[in-house]
Coordinates of C-alpha atoms in Angstrom, one line a residue:
X1 CA -89.1 -32.7 -87.6
X2 CA -91.4 -35.5 -85.5
X3 CA -93.2 -37.5 -88.2
X4 CA -96.2 -36.8 -89.1
X5 CA -96.9 -34.0 -87.0
X6 CA -99.8 -33.0 -89.1
X7 CA -101.9 -35.4 -86.8
X8 CA -101.7 -33.0 -83.7
X9 CA -104.9 -31.3 -85.3
X10 CA -105.5 -29.3 -82.0
X11 CA -101.9 -28.1 -81.9
X12 CA -102.0 -24.2 -81.1
X13 CA -98.4 -23.3 -80.7
X14 CA -95.7 -24.4 -83.3
X15 CA -92.7 -22.3 -83.5
X16 CA -90.4 -23.9 -86.2
X17 CA -91.1 -26.0 -88.8
X18 CA -88.2 -27.7 -90.5
X19 CA -89.2 -29.0 -94.1
X20 CA -88.0 -32.5 -94.7
X21 CA -87.8 -34.5 -97.9
X22 CA -89.5 -37.7 -96.3
X23 CA -93.1 -38.5 -96.2
X24 CA -94.5 -37.3 -92.7
X25 CA -92.3 -34.4 -92.7
X26 CA -93.1 -32.2 -95.9
X27 CA -94.6 -29.3 -95.6
X28 CA -98.2 -30.7 -96.5
X29 CA -98.1 -31.5 -92.7
X30 CA -99.0 -27.9 -91.8
X31 CA -102.0 -28.3 -93.6
X32 CA -104.4 -30.2 -91.3
X33 CA -103.0 -27.9 -88.0
X34 CA -105.6 -25.3 -88.8
X35 CA -105.6 -24.1 -85.3
X36 CA -101.8 -22.7 -85.2
X37 CA -101.7 -19.2 -83.9
X38 CA -98.7 -16.7 -82.7
X39 CA -95.6 -17.1 -84.5
X40 CA -94.1 -19.7 -86.8
X41 CA -91.1 -19.7 -89.1
X42 CA -90.7 -22.3 -91.6
X43 CA -87.2 -23.2 -92.7
X44 CA -85.6 -25.4 -95.5
X45 CA -88.0 -24.0 -98.2
X46 CA -85.8 -25.1 -100.8
X47 CA -87.2 -29.0 -100.0
X48 CA -90.6 -27.7 -101.2
X49 CA -91.5 -28.5 -104.7
X50 CA -93.4 -26.0 -106.6
X51 CA -96.3 -23.8 -105.7
X52 CA -98.9 -26.9 -105.4
X53 CA -96.8 -28.7 -102.6
X54 CA -96.4 -25.2 -101.0
X55 CA -100.1 -24.7 -100.9
X56 CA -100.4 -28.0 -99.2
X57 CA -99.5 -25.8 -96.1
X58 CA -102.9 -24.0 -96.3
X59 CA -101.2 -20.6 -94.6
X60 CA -104.0 -18.5 -96.3
X61 CA -106.7 -20.2 -94.1
X62 CA -104.8 -19.9 -90.9
X63 CA -106.4 -16.5 -89.7
X64 CA -104.5 -16.7 -86.0
X65 CA -100.9 -16.9 -87.2
X66 CA -99.5 -13.1 -86.3
X67 CA -96.1 -13.8 -87.6
X68 CA -94.6 -15.9 -90.4
X69 CA -90.7 -16.4 -91.4
X70 CA -90.0 -18.0 -94.5
X71 CA -86.5 -19.0 -94.9
X72 CA -84.8 -21.2 -97.4
X73 CA -81.0 -22.4 -97.0
X74 CA -78.2 -20.1 -98.0
X75 CA -77.7 -20.5 -101.8
X76 CA -74.5 -22.1 -101.3
X77 CA -75.4 -24.7 -98.7
X78 CA -78.7 -26.0 -100.6
X79 CA -79.1 -29.6 -101.8
X80 CA -79.7 -30.3 -105.3
X81 CA -80.5 -27.4 -107.9
X82 CA -84.1 -27.0 -107.2
X83 CA -84.8 -23.3 -107.6
X84 CA -88.5 -22.7 -107.5
X85 CA -88.3 -20.1 -105.0
X86 CA -91.0 -17.8 -106.9
X87 CA -93.2 -20.6 -107.2
X88 CA -93.4 -21.8 -103.5
X89 CA -93.2 -18.4 -101.9
X90 CA -96.4 -17.8 -104.5
X91 CA -97.8 -20.8 -102.7
X92 CA -97.2 -19.6 -98.9
X93 CA -99.8 -16.4 -99.2
X94 CA -100.3 -16.1 -95.6
X95 CA -103.5 -14.8 -94.3
X96 CA -104.9 -11.3 -94.4
X97 CA -104.6 -11.0 -90.4
X98 CA -100.8 -11.3 -90.8
X99 CA -99.1 -8.5 -88.5
X100 CA -95.5 -9.3 -89.0
X101 CA -93.3 -11.1 -92.2
X102 CA -89.9 -12.4 -92.6
X103 CA -88.3 -13.4 -95.7
X104 CA -84.7 -15.0 -95.7
X105 CA -82.5 -16.4 -98.5
X106 CA -85.4 -16.4 -100.8
X107 CA -83.6 -16.8 -104.4
X108 CA -86.1 -15.7 -106.9
X109 CA -85.8 -13.3 -109.5
X110 CA -89.0 -11.6 -108.7
X111 CA -91.1 -11.6 -105.5
X112 CA -94.4 -13.1 -106.2
X113 CA -97.6 -10.9 -106.8
X114 CA -98.9 -11.3 -103.0
X115 CA -95.6 -10.2 -101.9
X116 CA -95.3 -7.5 -104.1
X117 CA -98.8 -5.9 -103.8
X118 CA -99.1 -6.8 -99.9
X119 CA -102.6 -6.7 -99.4
X120 CA -102.6 -6.9 -95.6
X121 CA -103.8 -4.3 -93.8
X122 CA -102.7 -5.4 -90.3
X123 CA -99.0 -5.6 -91.0
X124 CA -96.8 -3.9 -88.6
X125 CA -93.3 -5.3 -89.5
X126 CA -91.3 -6.5 -92.4
X127 CA -88.1 -8.1 -92.8
X128 CA -86.5 -9.0 -96.1
X129 CA -82.9 -10.2 -95.9
X130 CA -80.6 -11.7 -98.5
X131 CA -82.8 -12.0 -101.4
X132 CA -79.8 -11.5 -103.5
X133 CA -81.6 -11.8 -107.0
X134 CA -84.9 -9.7 -106.8
X135 CA -84.2 -6.6 -108.5
X136 CA -87.4 -4.4 -107.3
X137 CA -88.6 -3.6 -104.0
X138 CA -92.3 -4.8 -103.2
X139 CA -95.4 -1.9 -102.9
X140 CA -95.1 -0.9 -99.3
X141 CA -96.5 2.5 -98.8
X142 CA -100.2 2.0 -99.0
X143 CA -99.8 -0.4 -95.7
X144 CA -101.6 1.5 -93.0
X145 CA -99.9 0.1 -89.9
X146 CA -96.8 -0.8 -90.9
X147 CA -94.3 0.7 -88.2
X148 CA -90.8 -1.3 -89.1
X149 CA -89.4 -2.0 -92.3
X150 CA -86.0 -3.6 -92.8
X151 CA -84.3 -4.6 -95.8
X152 CA -80.9 -6.4 -95.7
X153 CA -78.9 -7.4 -98.8
X154 CA -81.0 -7.2 -101.5
X155 CA -77.9 -6.9 -103.7
X156 CA -79.8 -6.4 -107.3
X157 CA -82.0 -3.8 -106.2
X158 CA -81.1 -0.5 -108.2
X159 CA -83.7 1.9 -107.5
X160 CA -86.0 2.6 -104.7
X161 CA -89.0 3.9 -107.3
X162 CA -92.4 4.9 -107.3
X163 CA -93.6 1.3 -107.2
X164 CA -92.3 1.1 -103.5
X165 CA -94.6 3.8 -102.5
X166 CA -98.0 3.0 -104.4
X167 CA -99.1 0.7 -106.8
X168 CA -98.6 1.8 -110.2
X169 CA -102.0 3.4 -111.8
X170 CA -103.8 3.3 -108.4
X171 CA -106.4 5.9 -108.1
X172 CA -106.1 5.4 -104.1
X173 CA -102.8 6.9 -103.3
X174 CA -102.5 8.5 -100.4
X175 CA -99.8 9.1 -98.0
X176 CA -97.0 7.2 -98.3
X177 CA -96.1 5.0 -95.1
X178 CA -98.3 6.7 -93.1
X179 CA -97.3 5.0 -89.9
X180 CA -93.8 3.8 -90.2
X181 CA -91.2 4.6 -87.5
X182 CA -88.2 2.7 -88.3
X183 CA -86.6 2.2 -91.5
X184 CA -83.1 0.3 -92.3
X185 CA -81.6 -0.2 -95.6
X186 CA -78.2 -2.6 -95.2
X187 CA -75.8 -3.8 -97.9
X188 CA -77.8 -3.0 -100.8
X189 CA -74.8 -3.1 -103.1
X190 CA -76.1 -2.3 -106.6
X191 CA -78.6 0.6 -105.1
X192 CA -78.1 3.9 -106.9
X193 CA -81.1 6.0 -106.5
X194 CA -84.1 6.6 -103.8
X195 CA -86.1 8.7 -105.7
X196 CA -88.6 11.4 -104.1
X197 CA -91.8 10.3 -102.5
X198 CA -93.6 13.3 -102.0
X199 CA -93.9 16.0 -99.3
X200 CA -96.2 14.3 -97.4
X201 CA -94.5 10.6 -97.3
X202 CA -93.0 9.2 -94.1
X203 CA -94.6 11.4 -91.5
X204 CA -94.0 9.3 -88.5
X205 CA -90.4 8.0 -89.4
X206 CA -88.3 8.6 -86.4
X207 CA -85.3 6.1 -87.0
X208 CA -83.4 5.8 -90.0
X209 CA -80.4 3.7 -90.9
X210 CA -78.5 3.3 -94.3
X211 CA -75.8 0.9 -94.1
X212 CA -73.3 0.0 -96.6
X213 CA -75.1 1.2 -99.4
X214 CA -72.2 2.1 -101.3
X215 CA -73.5 3.1 -104.5
X216 CA -76.3 5.3 -103.3
X217 CA -76.0 8.9 -105.1
X218 CA -79.7 10.5 -104.8
X219 CA -81.8 10.6 -101.4
X220 CA -85.4 12.2 -100.8
X221 CA -85.1 15.8 -100.5
X222 CA -88.5 16.2 -98.6
X223 CA -88.5 17.1 -94.9
X224 CA -88.6 13.9 -92.6
X225 CA -90.7 15.7 -90.0
X226 CA -90.4 13.2 -87.1
X227 CA -87.1 12.0 -87.7
X228 CA -84.8 11.4 -84.4
X229 CA -82.1 9.0 -85.3
X230 CA -80.4 9.3 -88.6
X231 CA -77.5 6.6 -89.1
X232 CA -75.3 6.6 -92.4
X233 CA -72.3 4.4 -92.8
X234 CA -70.4 3.4 -95.8
X235 CA -72.3 5.7 -98.6
X236 CA -69.5 6.9 -100.5
X237 CA -71.6 9.8 -102.2
X238 CA -71.7 13.0 -99.8
X239 CA -75.0 13.5 -101.7
X240 CA -77.6 11.5 -99.7
X241 CA -76.3 12.7 -96.1
X242 CA -76.3 16.4 -97.3
X243 CA -79.8 16.0 -98.7
X244 CA -81.4 14.3 -95.6
X245 CA -79.2 16.4 -92.9
X246 CA -80.1 19.8 -95.0
X247 CA -84.4 19.0 -94.8
X248 CA -84.5 17.4 -91.1
X249 CA -85.5 19.4 -88.3
X250 CA -86.2 17.2 -85.6
X251 CA -82.8 15.2 -85.1
X252 CA -81.8 14.2 -81.5
X253 CA -78.8 11.7 -82.6
X254 CA -76.6 12.2 -85.8
X255 CA -74.0 9.0 -86.8
X256 CA -72.3 9.6 -89.9
X257 CA -69.4 6.6 -90.7
X258 CA -67.0 5.7 -93.6
X259 CA -67.8 8.7 -95.8
X260 CA -64.7 9.4 -97.7
X261 CA -66.2 12.4 -100.3
X262 CA -67.5 14.6 -97.2
X263 CA -66.2 17.6 -97.1
X264 CA -68.2 19.2 -94.7
X265 CA -71.7 19.2 -93.0
X266 CA -74.8 21.4 -94.3
X267 CA -75.1 24.4 -92.0
X268 CA -78.9 23.4 -92.4
X269 CA -78.3 20.7 -90.0
X270 CA -77.4 22.4 -87.1
X271 CA -79.4 25.7 -87.9
X272 CA -82.6 23.5 -88.3
X273 CA -82.1 20.7 -85.4
X274 CA -82.3 22.7 -82.4
X275 CA -82.8 19.4 -80.2
X276 CA -79.9 17.5 -81.6
X277 CA -78.2 16.0 -78.5
X278 CA -75.5 13.4 -79.8
X279 CA -73.1 13.6 -82.7
X280 CA -70.9 11.0 -83.8
X281 CA -68.6 11.3 -87.0
X282 CA -66.0 8.5 -87.9
X283 CA -63.6 7.8 -90.8
X284 CA -64.8 10.6 -92.9
X285 CA -61.4 11.2 -94.1
X286 CA -62.0 14.1 -96.3
X287 CA -64.2 16.2 -93.9
X288 CA -62.3 19.6 -93.1
X289 CA -64.9 21.5 -91.4
X290 CA -67.9 21.5 -88.6
X291 CA -69.5 24.5 -87.9
X292 CA -71.6 24.3 -84.7
X293 CA -74.7 26.7 -84.5
X294 CA -76.0 29.1 -81.7
X295 CA -78.8 26.9 -81.2
X296 CA -77.0 23.4 -81.2
X297 CA -75.0 24.8 -78.2
X298 CA -77.7 24.7 -75.7
X299 CA -78.9 21.2 -76.7
X300 CA -75.5 19.1 -77.3
X301 CA -74.7 16.6 -74.8
X302 CA -72.5 14.0 -76.6
X303 CA -69.9 15.1 -79.7
X304 CA -67.5 12.2 -80.9
X305 CA -65.0 12.8 -83.8
X306 CA -63.1 9.9 -84.8
X307 CA -60.4 9.4 -87.0
X308 CA -61.0 12.3 -89.5
X309 CA -57.6 13.1 -90.5
X310 CA -58.1 16.0 -92.4
X311 CA -60.5 17.8 -89.9
X312 CA -58.9 21.2 -89.2
X313 CA -61.9 23.1 -87.6
X314 CA -64.6 22.9 -85.2
X315 CA -66.1 26.4 -85.3
X316 CA -68.6 27.7 -82.6
X317 CA -69.0 31.2 -82.8
X318 CA -71.5 32.0 -79.8
X319 CA -70.8 34.0 -76.8
X320 CA -74.2 33.6 -75.7
X321 CA -74.8 30.5 -74.5
X322 CA -72.8 27.8 -72.4
X323 CA -72.6 24.5 -73.7
X324 CA -73.8 23.6 -70.0
X325 CA -75.6 19.9 -71.6
X326 CA -71.9 18.5 -72.9
X327 CA -71.5 15.3 -70.7
X328 CA -69.2 13.3 -73.5
X329 CA -66.6 14.8 -75.7
X330 CA -64.2 12.7 -77.9
X331 CA -61.7 13.4 -80.4
X332 CA -59.7 10.5 -81.3
X333 CA -57.6 10.0 -84.5
X334 CA -57.7 13.8 -85.7
X335 CA -54.1 15.1 -85.7
X336 CA -55.1 18.2 -87.2
X337 CA -57.4 19.4 -84.2
X338 CA -54.5 19.5 -81.9
X339 CA -55.2 22.5 -80.5
X340 CA -58.8 22.6 -80.5
X341 CA -59.6 20.7 -77.4
X342 CA -57.3 23.2 -75.3
X343 CA -58.6 26.0 -77.0
X344 CA -62.1 25.2 -76.1
X345 CA -61.5 24.5 -72.4
X346 CA -59.5 27.5 -72.0
X347 CA -62.1 29.4 -73.5
X348 CA -59.2 31.5 -75.8
X349 CA -61.1 32.2 -78.8
X350 CA -63.9 30.0 -80.0
X351 CA -66.2 30.8 -76.4
X352 CA -66.8 33.5 -74.0
X353 CA -63.9 34.0 -71.4
X354 CA -66.7 34.6 -68.7
X355 CA -66.6 31.8 -65.7
X356 CA -64.2 29.5 -67.2
X357 CA -65.5 25.8 -67.3
X358 CA -68.9 26.8 -66.4
X359 CA -70.3 26.1 -70.4
X360 CA -68.9 22.3 -69.6
X361 CA -69.8 22.1 -66.3
X362 CA -71.8 18.7 -67.0
X363 CA -68.7 16.8 -68.7
X364 CA -68.3 13.6 -67.2
X365 CA -65.9 11.5 -69.6
X366 CA -63.3 12.7 -72.3
X367 CA -60.8 10.9 -74.4
X368 CA -57.6 12.9 -75.5
X369 CA -55.9 11.4 -78.3
X370 CA -52.0 11.5 -78.9
X371 CA -51.1 15.1 -80.0
X372 CA -47.8 16.0 -81.5
X373 CA -46.8 18.5 -78.7
X374 CA -46.6 17.6 -75.3
X375 CA -47.5 21.3 -74.4
X376 CA -51.3 21.3 -76.1
X377 CA -51.9 17.9 -73.6
X378 CA -50.5 20.0 -70.5
X379 CA -52.5 23.2 -71.9
X380 CA -55.6 20.9 -72.3
X381 CA -55.8 19.3 -69.1
X382 CA -55.1 23.0 -67.3
X383 CA -58.3 23.7 -68.9
X384 CA -60.0 20.5 -67.3
X385 CA -58.8 21.6 -63.5
X386 CA -62.2 23.7 -63.4
X387 CA -64.6 21.0 -64.5
X388 CA -65.2 19.7 -61.5
X389 CA -67.9 17.0 -62.9
X390 CA -65.3 15.3 -65.0
X391 CA -64.9 11.5 -63.7
X392 CA -63.4 9.6 -66.8
X393 CA -60.1 10.4 -68.9
X394 CA -58.7 8.2 -71.4
X395 CA -55.1 10.1 -72.2
X396 CA -53.1 8.8 -75.1
X397 CA -49.6 10.1 -75.5
X398 CA -46.3 9.3 -77.5
X399 CA -44.1 6.5 -77.2
X400 CA -41.1 9.0 -76.9
X401 CA -42.4 10.9 -73.9
X402 CA -40.6 10.2 -70.7
X403 CA -43.2 11.3 -68.3
X404 CA -46.9 12.2 -67.9
X405 CA -48.0 15.8 -68.5
X406 CA -47.8 17.3 -64.9
X407 CA -51.1 19.0 -64.9
X408 CA -52.9 15.5 -64.5
X409 CA -52.0 15.5 -60.9
X410 CA -54.5 18.3 -60.4
X411 CA -57.7 16.3 -61.7
X412 CA -58.2 15.1 -58.4
X413 CA -62.2 14.3 -58.9
X414 CA -61.2 11.4 -61.5
X415 CA -62.6 7.8 -60.8
X416 CA -61.5 6.5 -64.1
X417 CA -58.1 7.0 -65.9
X418 CA -56.8 5.1 -68.6
X419 CA -53.3 5.7 -70.0
X420 CA -52.0 4.6 -73.4
X421 CA -48.5 4.8 -75.0
X422 CA -46.5 6.7 -73.0
X423 CA -42.8 6.1 -72.6
X424 CA -42.6 6.5 -68.8
X425 CA -40.7 4.2 -66.8
X426 CA -42.3 4.8 -63.6
X427 CA -45.8 6.6 -62.3
X428 CA -44.6 9.9 -60.8
X429 CA -44.8 10.1 -56.9
X430 CA -47.7 13.2 -57.5
X431 CA -49.7 10.3 -59.0
X432 CA -50.8 9.6 -55.6
X433 CA -52.8 13.1 -55.3
X434 CA -55.3 11.4 -57.5
X435 CA -57.0 10.0 -54.3
X436 CA -60.4 9.3 -55.9
X437 CA -59.1 7.1 -58.5
X438 CA -61.1 3.2 -58.1
X439 CA -60.1 2.3 -61.9
X440 CA -57.0 2.4 -63.6
X441 CA -56.0 0.9 -66.9
X442 CA -52.2 1.2 -68.3
X443 CA -52.2 0.3 -72.0
X444 CA -48.9 -0.2 -74.1
X445 CA -46.7 1.6 -72.0
X446 CA -43.7 -0.7 -73.0
X447 CA -41.3 0.9 -70.5
X448 CA -43.2 1.1 -67.6
X449 CA -41.7 -0.9 -64.5
X450 CA -42.7 0.9 -61.2
X451 CA -46.0 1.5 -60.0
X452 CA -45.0 2.0 -56.2
X453 CA -46.9 5.0 -56.1
X454 CA -50.3 3.0 -56.2
X455 CA -49.7 1.7 -52.6
X456 CA -51.2 5.4 -51.4
X457 CA -54.3 5.3 -53.3
X458 CA -56.8 3.3 -51.0
X459 CA -59.7 3.8 -52.9
X460 CA -58.4 2.0 -56.1
X461 CA -60.5 -1.0 -56.5
X462 CA -59.5 -2.2 -60.3
X463 CA -56.2 -2.5 -62.1
X464 CA -56.0 -3.2 -65.7
X465 CA -52.6 -3.4 -67.5
X466 CA -52.2 -4.2 -71.0
X467 CA -49.4 -5.2 -73.4
X468 CA -46.7 -3.4 -70.8
X469 CA -43.8 -6.2 -71.1
X470 CA -41.4 -4.7 -68.4
X471 CA -43.8 -4.2 -66.1
X472 CA -45.1 -7.9 -66.4
X473 CA -41.6 -9.3 -65.6
X474 CA -41.3 -7.1 -62.9
X475 CA -44.8 -8.5 -61.3
X476 CA -43.4 -11.8 -61.4
X477 CA -41.6 -11.2 -58.1
X478 CA -44.3 -11.1 -55.2
X479 CA -42.0 -8.5 -53.3
X480 CA -42.4 -6.2 -56.0
X481 CA -46.2 -6.7 -56.2
X482 CA -46.9 -5.9 -52.5
X483 CA -47.4 -2.1 -53.3
X484 CA -50.6 -3.1 -55.3
X485 CA -51.8 -6.3 -53.1
X486 CA -54.4 -3.9 -51.7
X487 CA -56.2 -3.6 -55.2
X488 CA -59.1 -6.6 -55.1
X489 CA -59.2 -6.7 -58.8
X490 CA -56.2 -6.8 -60.8
X491 CA -55.9 -8.2 -64.6
X492 CA -52.3 -8.5 -66.4
X493 CA -51.8 -9.4 -69.7
X494 CA -48.5 -8.8 -71.3
X495 CA -48.9 -10.9 -74.7
X496 CA -46.7 -13.6 -73.8
X497 CA -46.6 -14.6 -70.3
X498 CA -49.4 -14.7 -67.2
X499 CA -48.2 -14.4 -63.4
X500 CA -50.0 -14.8 -60.4
X501 CA -49.6 -11.5 -58.7

């Protein structure tokens, strides 16, 4: 910082103050800046020596500061061995008008009193990050205006208990977190329990994200009446997932990643959440069954199931409602679901046979992963012929398949096509039937050498070629590249040499 910045006594805006060791650069320079307003980040707080020096900043008197961020250096990058973090933070108590607070790399064993009790009635947002040694969460449930709460990497906290919701022995305990709309818990390595909060808690919570809390075994079983988006990733126990899902009734988006113990999703999830629009399930290796309810069929717009290697069944028994809103279907890395897509598209078993294709008449994008049988892919593509809304298709084959599925030639409404890991040597002549294509990506087709048929695709604007060694060698000769000269955007990367085509 400039020396003696504290002499600028009329200064109103100072976005960052970097604490130094020299006189004129210490935190006390903030003391005379009584007119500061708006946002202020104070960094290198490990250079502050104790509570008294921190109080020299006079933050408690600065009523026009709306946002304060307190930041220490990472523990491994600090100078010296000063660990007065608790006393320093105690001396940095802000004015009660504070609206946003962030604390990063605080290395004390516990938060100071003003932080634990949080007597800041105007607080709207709190961000606690990398406070490794703190073993207890502050009391925050009483804050009447708190809307956003992010807690990242408080790795020593084992429990989110009653003190999180209201102060112990408080006679004024009301609805916990009455205004909270967004709650994020990230990388809480030791967290094992999140206890009940009472039936009225979190009445306005819309977004809940639990990320890399591996040891978490419990979650509140009460309803989250306003919850719209739920994201749970890398939580090893299935209990938090099933508990929250079973008691929610307003979900619109659901994302579940990396839960190897989850074997099925609770039926209540789909029965109670009739407005669920997007479902993404990824890397749940022991998930065996997904059963979609009648009510969900009317609202579902996006379904992605990725790398769930034991998933054998997606059940949908309804015959009353078409899935008319589905616009994005991706099933990737689920070998036991090989027949599901074709069954669903051809409406042989899981849905009504009437009006084939109508139930997915809004489908725009589809990913079909490699199936062990080429006939399954052909049957799937056959079912797509009636879906005139389909514009984007990603098709993954097998390296020993010497030709493309011939049913692909009938999907003439496609504008974007990606072909992955086919053993073809040339694109077939019928490929020119795909006259609407304006984007083509060919990926890891190691034997492919001939793209002659592309000369007839006059609408093709972009051609991406990745990891196709023989094709790259062929395109080294300008005479062989003449058939793609009409394509304005060509990108070629075959891993070892780039040629000017």
